[in-house]
Short mmCIF file of C-alpha atoms and ligand atoms in Angstrom, two decimals:
data_model
loop_
_atom_site.label_atom_id
_atom_site.label_comp_id
_atom_site.label_asym_id
_atom_site.label_seq_id
_atom_site.Cartn_x
_atom_site.Cartn_y
_atom_site.Cartn_z
CA MET A 4 92.20 102.23 149.77
CA PRO A 5 89.58 103.71 147.37
CA ILE A 6 90.37 107.36 146.61
CA LEU A 7 87.59 109.81 147.60
CA ALA A 8 85.89 111.24 144.48
CA GLY A 9 86.88 114.79 145.50
CA GLN A 10 90.48 113.75 146.03
CA ALA A 11 90.60 112.09 142.58
CA THR A 12 89.37 115.29 140.99
CA TYR A 13 92.03 117.35 142.74
CA ARG A 14 94.69 114.78 141.82
CA ILE A 15 93.67 114.99 138.15
CA LEU A 16 93.57 118.79 138.26
CA ASP A 17 96.97 118.98 139.97
CA ALA A 18 98.63 116.82 137.30
CA SER A 19 96.91 118.66 134.43
CA ILE A 20 97.73 122.09 135.84
CA ASN A 21 101.39 121.09 136.02
CA ARG A 22 101.33 119.71 132.46
CA ALA A 23 99.59 122.81 131.10
CA THR A 24 101.86 125.34 132.80
CA GLU A 25 105.00 123.34 131.93
CA GLY A 26 103.88 123.13 128.31
CA LEU A 27 103.19 126.86 128.14
CA ARG A 28 106.63 127.56 129.57
CA THR A 29 108.21 125.20 126.99
CA LEU A 30 106.71 127.22 124.14
CA GLU A 31 107.41 130.54 125.82
CA GLU A 32 111.13 129.71 126.02
CA TYR A 33 111.33 128.96 122.28
CA ALA A 34 109.52 132.19 121.39
CA ARG A 35 111.83 134.12 123.72
CA PHE A 36 115.24 132.54 123.11
CA ALA A 37 115.02 130.97 119.63
CA LEU A 38 112.80 133.48 117.88
CA ASP A 39 113.55 136.61 119.97
CA ASP A 40 109.83 137.23 119.57
CA ALA A 41 108.74 139.45 122.48
CA ALA A 42 105.08 139.46 121.46
CA LEU A 43 104.82 135.69 121.15
CA SER A 44 106.74 134.96 124.35
CA GLY A 45 104.65 137.60 126.13
CA ASN A 46 101.53 135.87 124.84
CA PHE A 47 102.55 132.58 126.43
CA LYS A 48 103.56 134.33 129.65
CA SER A 49 100.13 135.96 129.76
CA LEU A 50 98.41 132.60 129.19
CA ARG A 51 100.42 131.08 132.04
CA HIS A 52 99.59 134.00 134.31
CA ASP A 53 95.88 133.98 133.48
CA LEU A 54 95.64 130.23 134.05
CA THR A 55 97.45 130.48 137.39
CA THR A 56 95.22 133.39 138.44
CA ALA A 57 92.01 131.54 137.51
CA ILE A 58 93.18 128.48 139.43
CA GLY A 59 94.18 130.59 142.43
CA GLN A 60 90.73 132.16 142.55
CA SER A 61 88.75 128.90 142.33
CA VAL A 62 90.80 125.85 143.27
CA ASP A 63 91.97 125.15 146.83
CA ARG A 64 95.76 124.79 146.51
CA GLN A 65 96.06 122.86 149.76
CA ARG A 66 93.66 120.22 148.40
CA LEU A 67 95.69 120.04 145.18
CA ILE A 68 98.91 119.41 147.10
CA GLU A 69 97.28 116.97 149.53
CA ALA A 70 95.94 114.97 146.55
CA ARG A 71 99.37 114.73 144.88
CA ASP A 72 100.96 111.27 145.09
CA THR A 73 103.69 111.06 142.46
CA PRO A 74 105.28 107.86 143.89
CA GLY A 75 101.87 106.22 143.68
CA ASP A 76 101.18 107.51 140.17
CA VAL A 77 100.87 104.44 137.92
CA GLY A 78 101.32 106.73 134.92
CA THR A 79 104.97 107.31 135.75
CA GLU A 80 105.63 103.67 134.79
CA ILE A 81 103.85 103.93 131.43
CA ARG A 82 106.50 104.82 128.83
CA GLU A 83 106.00 105.25 125.08
CA ALA A 84 109.19 105.28 123.00
CA ALA A 85 107.80 108.25 121.08
CA GLU A 86 107.90 110.33 124.28
CA TYR A 87 111.66 110.48 123.98
CA GLU A 88 111.81 111.00 120.22
CA ARG A 89 112.27 114.74 119.57
CA SER A 90 114.43 115.03 116.44
CA SER A 91 114.11 118.81 116.27
CA PRO A 92 112.90 121.82 118.28
CA GLN A 93 109.87 121.81 115.99
CA LYS A 94 108.95 118.35 117.30
CA VAL A 95 109.35 119.59 120.89
CA ILE A 96 107.01 122.47 120.10
CA ALA A 97 104.40 120.25 118.48
CA ALA A 98 104.41 117.85 121.46
CA ALA A 99 104.15 120.71 123.97
CA ALA A 100 101.28 122.30 122.02
CA ALA A 101 99.37 119.03 122.08
CA ARG A 102 100.04 118.58 125.81
CA ILE A 103 98.78 122.10 126.56
CA ALA A 104 95.55 121.58 124.60
CA GLN A 105 94.83 118.23 126.24
CA SER A 106 95.64 119.40 129.75
CA LEU A 107 93.56 122.58 129.47
CA ARG A 108 90.63 120.50 128.29
CA VAL A 109 91.00 118.17 131.29
CA ILE A 110 91.21 121.16 133.67
CA GLU A 111 88.11 122.65 132.05
CA GLU A 112 86.07 119.43 132.24
CA TYR A 113 86.95 118.45 135.82
CA GLY A 114 86.89 122.14 136.79
CA LYS A 115 83.17 122.08 136.04
CA THR A 116 82.70 119.87 139.13
CA ILE A 117 84.16 122.72 141.23
CA ASP A 118 83.02 125.97 139.59
CA ALA A 119 81.34 126.52 136.20
CA ASN A 120 82.77 130.05 135.96
CA PHE A 121 86.25 128.68 136.51
CA ALA A 122 85.67 126.15 133.70
CA ALA A 123 84.47 128.94 131.38
CA LYS A 124 87.66 130.93 132.08
CA VAL A 125 89.78 127.89 131.28
CA GLU A 126 87.82 127.37 128.05
CA GLN A 127 88.78 130.89 126.88
CA ILE A 128 92.40 130.26 127.84
CA ARG A 129 92.27 127.03 125.81
CA TYR A 130 91.07 128.87 122.71
CA ARG A 131 93.83 131.47 123.11
CA ALA A 132 96.38 128.70 123.57
CA TYR A 133 95.32 127.02 120.30
CA GLN A 134 96.02 130.21 118.39
CA ALA A 135 99.28 131.04 120.16
CA SER A 136 100.57 127.50 119.63
CA ALA A 137 99.69 127.64 115.92
CA SER A 138 101.50 130.96 115.53
CA LEU A 139 104.57 129.57 117.25
CA GLU A 140 104.60 126.36 115.21
CA LEU A 141 104.41 128.36 111.98
CA ALA A 142 107.13 130.75 113.13
CA ALA A 143 109.31 127.81 114.17
CA PHE A 144 108.75 126.22 110.77
CA THR A 145 109.91 129.41 109.04
CA ASN A 146 112.81 129.61 111.46
CA GLN A 147 113.80 126.06 110.52
CA HIS A 148 113.69 127.00 106.81
CA THR A 149 115.92 129.98 107.47
CA ALA A 150 118.32 127.91 109.54
CA GLN A 151 118.49 125.16 106.90
CA LEU A 152 119.07 127.71 104.15
CA ALA A 153 121.79 129.46 106.13
CA ALA A 154 123.61 126.15 106.59
CA ALA A 155 123.15 124.98 102.98
CA LYS A 156 126.24 124.62 100.78
CA LEU A 157 125.39 122.13 98.05
CA TYR A 158 122.27 122.73 95.94
CA LEU A 159 121.31 120.21 93.26
CA LEU A 160 119.01 120.87 90.33
CA ILE A 161 117.43 117.49 89.62
CA ASP A 162 115.12 116.33 86.84
CA GLY A 163 112.12 114.06 87.24
CA GLY A 164 114.11 110.94 86.45
CA GLU A 165 113.00 107.88 84.49
CA SER A 166 110.37 106.99 87.07
CA GLU A 167 108.99 108.17 90.39
CA SER A 168 110.83 105.43 92.24
CA GLN A 169 114.15 106.28 90.57
CA PHE A 170 113.56 109.97 91.34
CA VAL A 171 112.90 109.20 95.01
CA ALA A 172 115.90 106.87 95.26
CA SER A 173 118.16 109.56 93.78
CA ILE A 174 117.04 112.11 96.35
CA GLN A 175 117.57 109.63 99.18
CA ARG A 176 121.06 108.65 98.00
CA LEU A 177 122.19 112.21 97.27
CA ALA A 178 120.75 113.62 100.50
CA ALA A 179 122.83 111.05 102.34
CA ALA A 180 125.82 112.14 100.25
CA GLY A 181 125.45 115.73 101.46
CA VAL A 182 123.13 117.57 99.07
CA ASP A 183 121.42 120.25 101.17
CA ILE A 184 118.79 121.57 98.75
CA PHE A 185 117.04 119.80 95.87
CA GLN A 186 115.37 121.74 93.10
CA LEU A 187 113.02 119.89 90.75
CA ARG A 188 113.80 121.39 87.35
CA ASP A 189 112.36 119.48 84.42
CA HIS A 190 110.91 121.38 81.50
CA SER A 191 110.02 118.12 79.74
CA LEU A 192 107.35 117.03 82.22
CA ASP A 193 103.63 117.78 81.89
CA ASP A 194 102.08 119.60 84.83
CA ARG A 195 100.47 116.51 86.33
CA THR A 196 103.73 114.56 86.35
CA LEU A 197 105.68 117.59 87.58
CA TYR A 198 103.16 117.97 90.41
CA ARG A 199 103.42 114.33 91.39
CA ARG A 200 107.22 114.39 91.36
CA ALA A 201 107.12 117.55 93.47
CA CYS A 202 104.79 115.90 96.00
CA VAL A 203 106.96 112.83 96.50
CA GLY A 204 110.17 114.83 96.24
CA ALA A 205 109.11 117.30 98.91
CA ALA A 206 108.07 114.47 101.22
CA VAL A 207 111.23 112.40 100.84
CA ALA A 208 113.52 115.46 101.05
CA ARG A 209 111.79 116.63 104.24
CA LYS A 210 112.18 113.13 105.71
CA GLN A 211 115.90 113.44 105.03
CA GLY A 212 115.98 116.92 106.61
CA ARG A 213 116.62 118.61 103.28
CA LEU A 214 114.93 121.53 101.49
CA PHE A 215 112.96 120.93 98.32
CA ILE A 216 112.36 123.72 95.81
CA VAL A 217 110.30 123.72 92.60
CA ASN A 218 111.74 125.47 89.56
CA ASP A 219 109.62 128.22 87.96
CA ARG A 220 106.18 127.04 89.18
CA ALA A 221 104.95 128.78 92.34
CA ASP A 222 101.54 127.09 92.01
CA ILE A 223 103.05 123.61 91.99
CA ALA A 224 105.43 124.55 94.80
CA VAL A 225 102.45 125.38 97.03
CA ALA A 226 100.21 122.53 95.88
CA SER A 227 102.93 119.92 96.38
CA GLY A 228 104.03 121.03 99.86
CA ALA A 229 107.47 122.04 98.62
CA ASP A 230 109.61 124.41 100.69
CA GLY A 231 109.68 127.07 98.00
CA VAL A 232 110.00 128.13 94.39
CA HIS A 233 112.89 129.38 92.28
CA VAL A 234 112.16 131.93 89.56
CA GLY A 235 114.38 133.45 86.93
CA GLN A 236 114.44 136.89 85.39
CA GLU A 237 111.87 135.76 82.78
CA GLU A 238 109.39 134.15 85.16
CA LEU A 239 106.91 135.61 87.64
CA PRO A 240 108.28 138.76 89.26
CA ALA A 241 109.21 138.34 92.93
CA ALA A 242 106.08 140.07 94.26
CA ALA A 243 103.77 137.83 92.23
CA ALA A 244 105.62 134.67 93.24
CA ARG A 245 105.61 135.75 96.90
CA ALA A 246 101.87 136.47 96.73
CA ILE A 247 101.34 132.84 95.74
CA ILE A 248 103.80 131.11 98.09
CA GLY A 249 103.27 133.37 101.12
CA ASN A 250 105.86 134.11 103.79
CA ARG A 251 106.25 130.58 105.10
CA ARG A 252 107.99 129.29 101.96
CA LEU A 253 111.29 130.20 100.36
CA LEU A 254 111.68 132.37 97.28
CA GLY A 255 114.83 131.95 95.20
CA ILE A 256 115.70 134.27 92.33
CA SER A 257 118.25 133.86 89.54
CA THR A 258 120.62 136.78 89.05
CA HIS A 259 123.20 137.54 86.36
CA SER A 260 124.57 140.90 87.57
CA ILE A 261 125.15 142.70 90.86
CA GLU A 262 122.27 145.02 89.98
CA GLN A 263 119.91 142.06 89.59
CA ALA A 264 121.29 140.55 92.81
CA LYS A 265 120.59 143.73 94.79
CA GLU A 266 117.15 144.04 93.21
CA ALA A 267 116.33 140.42 94.11
CA VAL A 268 117.21 141.05 97.77
CA ASP A 269 115.18 144.26 97.78
CA ASP A 270 112.28 142.29 96.29
CA GLY A 271 112.38 139.80 99.17
CA ALA A 272 114.39 136.88 97.83
CA ASP A 273 115.34 134.41 100.57
CA TYR A 274 118.32 133.32 98.47
CA ILE A 275 119.73 133.98 95.00
CA GLY A 276 121.38 131.99 92.23
CA CYS A 277 124.38 133.75 90.67
CA GLY A 278 125.52 132.76 87.22
CA PRO A 279 126.22 131.49 84.73
CA ILE A 280 129.77 131.35 86.09
CA PHE A 281 131.23 128.89 83.59
CA ALA A 282 129.97 127.16 80.42
CA GLY A 283 128.14 123.96 81.34
CA ARG A 284 126.31 121.01 79.88
CA THR A 285 122.80 121.83 81.03
CA LYS A 286 122.00 125.31 79.76
CA GLN A 287 123.70 127.40 77.14
CA PHE A 288 124.18 131.19 77.39
CA ASP A 289 125.53 133.90 75.07
CA ALA A 290 127.80 135.16 77.82
CA TYR A 291 129.22 133.92 81.16
CA VAL A 292 129.64 136.26 84.10
CA GLY A 293 132.61 134.40 85.58
CA PRO A 294 133.89 134.40 89.18
CA GLU A 295 134.19 138.21 89.24
CA PHE A 296 130.43 138.45 89.74
CA LEU A 297 130.74 136.29 92.85
CA LYS A 298 133.31 138.68 94.34
CA GLN A 299 130.79 141.51 93.99
CA VAL A 300 128.08 139.34 95.53
CA THR A 301 130.11 138.26 98.55
CA GLN A 302 130.97 141.90 99.23
CA SER A 303 127.44 143.27 99.14
CA ILE A 304 124.71 140.62 99.29
CA THR A 305 123.32 139.50 102.66
CA VAL A 306 121.13 136.53 101.68
CA PRO A 307 122.57 133.09 100.82
CA ALA A 308 123.99 133.22 97.28
CA PHE A 309 124.59 130.05 95.26
CA ALA A 310 127.03 130.15 92.37
CA ILE A 311 125.68 128.28 89.37
CA GLY A 312 126.70 127.40 85.83
CA GLY A 313 129.19 124.76 84.77
CA ILE A 314 130.53 124.24 88.29
CA ASP A 315 132.17 120.94 89.12
CA GLN A 316 135.14 119.54 91.04
CA SER A 317 137.58 120.95 88.49
CA ASN A 318 136.66 124.60 89.02
CA VAL A 319 134.92 124.81 92.41
CA SER A 320 138.15 126.17 93.88
CA GLU A 321 137.85 129.20 91.61
CA VAL A 322 134.38 129.79 93.01
CA MET A 323 135.59 129.43 96.59
CA ALA A 324 138.51 131.77 95.97
CA THR A 325 135.92 134.55 95.59
CA GLY A 326 134.63 133.89 99.12
CA CYS A 327 131.52 132.11 97.84
CA ASP A 328 131.11 128.69 99.47
CA ARG A 329 127.66 127.76 98.15
CA ILE A 330 127.10 126.17 94.75
CA ALA A 331 124.14 124.96 92.70
CA VAL A 332 124.95 122.22 90.23
CA THR A 333 123.37 119.86 87.76
CA GLY A 334 125.81 118.19 85.40
CA ALA A 335 128.61 117.79 87.96
CA ILE A 336 126.48 115.21 89.79
CA ARG A 337 124.00 114.05 87.11
CA ASP A 338 126.75 113.19 84.58
CA ALA A 339 129.30 111.84 87.06
CA GLU A 340 130.29 108.18 86.78
CA ASP A 341 129.50 107.95 90.50
CA PRO A 342 127.01 110.75 91.40
CA VAL A 343 127.13 109.94 95.11
CA HIS A 344 130.93 110.21 95.18
CA ALA A 345 130.78 113.42 93.17
CA ALA A 346 128.30 114.92 95.66
CA LYS A 347 130.38 113.81 98.66
CA THR A 348 133.57 115.28 97.17
CA LEU A 349 131.95 118.60 96.30
CA LYS A 350 130.39 118.87 99.75
CA ARG A 351 133.67 118.04 101.47
CA THR A 352 135.40 120.70 99.39
CA LEU A 353 132.79 123.31 100.25
CA LEU A 354 132.91 122.52 103.95
CA SER A 355 136.68 122.34 104.21
CA GLY A 356 137.27 125.48 102.22
CA THR A 357 139.98 123.73 100.25
CA GLN A 358 140.17 121.66 97.08
CA THR A 359 140.00 117.93 97.87
CA GLU A 360 140.01 114.92 95.50
C1 LIG B 405 119.67 127.95 92.29
C2 LIG B 405 119.29 128.31 90.90
N1 LIG B 405 119.89 129.36 90.29
C3 LIG B 405 119.56 129.69 89.03
C4 LIG B 405 118.60 128.96 88.34
C5 LIG B 405 118.18 129.33 86.95
O1 LIG B 405 116.82 129.68 86.96
P1 LIG B 405 116.20 130.35 85.65
O2 LIG B 405 117.00 131.54 85.30
O3 LIG B 405 114.77 130.55 85.86
O4 LIG B 405 116.42 129.25 84.53
P2 LIG B 405 115.73 127.82 84.49
O5 LIG B 405 116.33 127.00 85.61
O6 LIG B 405 114.25 128.03 84.72
O7 LIG B 405 116.06 127.28 83.13
C6 LIG B 405 117.98 127.91 89.00
N2 LIG B 405 117.01 127.17 88.38
N3 LIG B 405 118.33 127.58 90.28
C1 LIG B 406 119.76 126.18 85.07
C2 LIG B 406 120.91 127.11 85.08
N1 LIG B 406 120.78 128.44 85.35
C3 LIG B 406 121.92 129.09 85.32
C4 LIG B 406 122.05 130.53 85.57
O1 LIG B 406 123.18 131.05 85.45
O2 LIG B 406 121.02 131.12 85.93
S1 LIG B 406 123.23 128.08 84.93
C5 LIG B 406 122.19 126.75 84.81
C6 LIG B 406 122.71 125.37 84.45
C7 LIG B 406 123.22 124.69 85.69
O3 LIG B 406 123.60 123.37 85.30
P1 LIG B 406 125.13 122.89 85.25
O4 LIG B 406 125.61 122.85 86.69
O5 LIG B 406 125.07 121.52 84.63
O6 LIG B 406 125.89 123.88 84.42
MG1 LIG B 407 113.26 129.53 85.51
#
């Protein structure tokens, strides 16, 4: 039986109102329970309330309910595989934000056939929803960075490799072996090549759910889409690096004393490197701070601290004995006969808290 035009409009509005309010609630819950962000969750609650109020003032609820026919809804049979693919809360948020925007637009357009003022109210709600969704997505992105950093144990400083394809393959293999953070550190590359390696490295690391940091160069970190930059005591000061990367990317700072470690935290470091602990093959120093420095760090530093300098399977237990269970390495994996096995063994050791081999 052909559906009356008015009934079709109310059926469309009913479905879109449900989608919009459900989507707003989906984002509100993340702001409230994952981010503990009262302002952001209140913003979504206010959007939900204002939409419901506008609908209540202009749309006959009885006609909405009478028009509903879920069993007869042909859309319930249309299934896209992607609808069920939500690999992270961030993907849930992005899908809900899109659903809200689309549904509000539908409500606004078909609402014009009922009441132009109602449609104008929905238009304003739509604009507010765009902004609130963007704020939440950015906050969720930062939250993901923080969560990934907090869980990170094995940090690898990697050079640009012999070719882009070899560089990418190394990241893929070593991410699968348990490396949590990759840092592109290659003082031999020109800026253009360094930038290109950073672009592909950031993309492939993100695809593997890993963080990707650029050594020294805040400009290239931002331009390449990397997750952050790592600066030493001789590079840009923290404030200058932060001014370039903003608050949505990670700032790592090298430290060689407890004073520098405390200063780095005060200056806004998201994590610190602590070394050089032992003599290594990658960078030479006049002096080595040894594991004692790590004991001071574990007792007084609140951000993730990665021990660095000559660390490998033979001495990682000395690092862990200090209470530090995060390491940044280069030679231990780069120079290993089997880098993947070396990465797996180090990661297993860090996670188990005991020496394994
Ligand atoms: C995780 C981590 N810790 C320390 C360093 C050393 O950085 P820096 O002192 O700037 O020396 P270079 O790496 O630039 O030679 C690091 N890169 N990463
Ligand atoms: C680049 C670097 N920075 C250090 C510091 O103490 O700040 S130690 C270091 C070398 C890390 O390489 P490997 O694991 O091969 O010793
Ligand atoms: Mg540096």
